[in-house]
Amino acid sequence: QVQLVESGGGLVQAGGSLRLSCAASGGLFSPDAMGWFRQAPGKEREFVAGLDWAGASRQYADSVKGRFTISKEAAKNTMYLQMNNLKPEDTAVYYCARRRAVPVATTPDEYDYWGQGTQVTVSG
């Protein structure tokens, strides 16, 4: 099985930056896709960004395009989410997840492994 562990969340002021990490144990393979999702209190879990592990494809939600960048370090089975120009609306618990297929999907039910989440809080 695969275990996913997120880290890097915290409290920042609007306009600040954070870099989230997602470390995977158990290995990732060429058919896999990886995604970042977030969930704020009282709201549904929503797609943020994703990548195909062995390809060049990257996908972002419209709300974060131009501000967030997803990347990977394959040798460490780790992916990252660089978050710039943060806004209070970005406040949420951020989760990483694996899909055992490509391409990236934007619906949570397409993913079979999830991390426990890391809290991101942006003050206005």
C-alpha positions as a printed NumPy array, in Angstrom:
array([[  0.   ,   0.   ,   0.   ],
       [  0.903,   3.669,  -0.28 ],
       [  1.16 ,   6.089,   2.63 ],
       [  1.063,   9.843,   2.053],
       [  2.259,  12.442,   4.562],
       [  1.724,  16.179,   4.072],
       [  3.78 ,  18.889,   5.749],
       [  4.541,  22.589,   5.442],
       [  1.283,  24.206,   6.483],
       [  1.094,  27.139,   8.847],
       [ -0.194,  30.637,   9.519],
       [  0.719,  33.453,   7.124],
       [ -0.532,  36.918,   6.264],
       [ -2.258,  37.658,   2.988],
       [  0.318,  37.983,   0.225],
       [  2.693,  35.532,   1.869],
       [  3.955,  32.159,   0.693],
       [  4.079,  28.561,   1.867],
       [  5.524,  25.393,   0.367],
       [  3.664,  22.156,   1.041],
       [  5.277,  18.73 ,   0.718],
       [  3.723,  15.312,   0.207],
       [  5.986,  12.327,   0.853],
       [  4.845,   8.956,  -0.478],
       [  5.977,   5.578,   0.797],
       [  5.394,   2.365,  -1.119],
       [  6.391,   3.738,  -4.503],
       [  4.742,   5.682,  -7.288],
       [  4.523,   4.452, -10.846],
       [  4.066,   5.748, -14.361],
       [  0.277,   5.22 , -14.526],
       [ -0.219,   7.222, -11.315],
       [ -1.571,  10.72 , -10.945],
       [ -1.138,  12.831,  -7.827],
       [ -3.377,  15.64 ,  -6.666],
       [ -3.702,  18.359,  -4.06 ],
       [ -7.159,  19.017,  -2.601],
       [ -8.362,  21.381,   0.103],
       [-11.351,  21.56 ,   2.414],
       [-12.53 ,  24.542,   4.44 ],
       [-14.999,  24.243,   7.349],
       [-18.526,  23.757,   6.087],
       [-17.405,  23.31 ,   2.474],
       [-16.844,  20.359,   0.182],
       [-13.385,  19.073,  -0.628],
       [-12.154,  20.76 ,  -3.811],
       [ -9.407,  20.133,  -6.332],
       [ -6.407,  22.467,  -6.238],
       [ -3.681,  21.045,  -8.502],
       [ -2.418,  17.761,  -9.906],
       [  0.248,  16.059, -11.992],
       [  0.881,  12.854, -13.89 ],
       [  3.778,  11.241, -12.059],
       [  5.763,  10.113, -15.102],
       [  4.592,  12.77 , -17.551],
       [  4.673,  16.491, -18.116],
       [  0.977,  17.165, -17.524],
       [  0.059,  19.728, -14.871],
       [ -3.423,  20.939, -13.98 ],
       [ -4.674,  23.73 , -11.715],
       [ -7.978,  24.97 , -10.428],
       [ -8.907,  28.354, -11.876],
       [ -8.795,  29.896,  -8.403],
       [ -5.055,  29.208,  -7.998],
       [ -3.68 ,  29.572, -11.537],
       [ -0.739,  31.95 , -11.608],
       [ -0.246,  31.713,  -7.836],
       [  0.404,  28.019,  -7.081],
       [  2.95 ,  25.693,  -8.698],
       [  2.95 ,  21.899,  -8.404],
       [  6.2  ,  19.967,  -8.811],
       [  7.82 ,  16.642,  -7.982],
       [ 11.13 ,  15.154,  -6.917],
       [ 10.786,  11.625,  -8.257],
       [ 13.89 ,  10.174,  -6.588],
       [ 12.371,  11.03 ,  -3.195],
       [  8.769,  10.087,  -4.078],
       [  7.8  ,  13.593,  -3.05 ],
       [  5.634,  16.272,  -4.594],
       [  5.348,  19.925,  -3.645],
       [  2.881,  22.761,  -3.843],
       [  4.459,  26.208,  -3.892],
       [  1.784,  28.679,  -2.805],
       [  2.427,  32.365,  -3.514],
       [  0.316,  35.481,  -3.019],
       [ -1.896,  33.67 ,  -0.55 ],
       [ -5.387,  34.974,   0.131],
       [ -7.739,  34.445,   3.096],
       [ -9.923,  32.359,   0.765],
       [ -7.066,  29.824,   0.577],
       [ -7.531,  28.934,   4.259],
       [ -8.261,  25.203,   4.455],
       [ -6.847,  21.808,   5.295],
       [ -4.76 ,  20.687,   2.321],
       [ -4.576,  17.01 ,   1.373],
       [ -2.48 ,  15.087,  -1.12 ],
       [ -3.9  ,  12.026,  -2.844],
       [ -3.003,   9.328,  -5.378],
       [ -5.   ,   8.174,  -8.353],
       [ -4.04 ,   4.77 ,  -9.815],
       [ -4.571,   6.045, -13.331],
       [ -3.855,   9.006, -15.575],
       [ -4.712,  11.74 , -16.319],
       [ -5.329,  13.876, -13.266],
       [ -8.953,  13.854, -12.119],
       [-10.653,  16.683, -10.251],
       [-13.14 ,  14.591,  -8.246],
       [-12.038,  13.171,  -4.87 ],
       [-13.682,   9.782,  -5.442],
       [-11.176,   9.007,  -8.214],
       [ -8.313,   8.828,  -5.682],
       [ -7.577,   5.772,  -3.55 ],
       [ -4.952,   6.975,  -1.034],
       [ -5.04 ,  10.158,   1.042],
       [ -2.806,  11.872,   3.536],
       [ -4.044,  13.241,   6.854],
       [ -3.85 ,  16.867,   5.748],
       [ -1.967,  19.995,   6.768],
       [ -3.622,  23.218,   7.924],
       [ -3.068,  26.429,   5.968],
       [ -4.394,  29.626,   7.544],
       [ -4.137,  32.998,   5.794],
       [ -4.978,  36.109,   7.791],
       [ -6.378,  39.195,   6.108]])
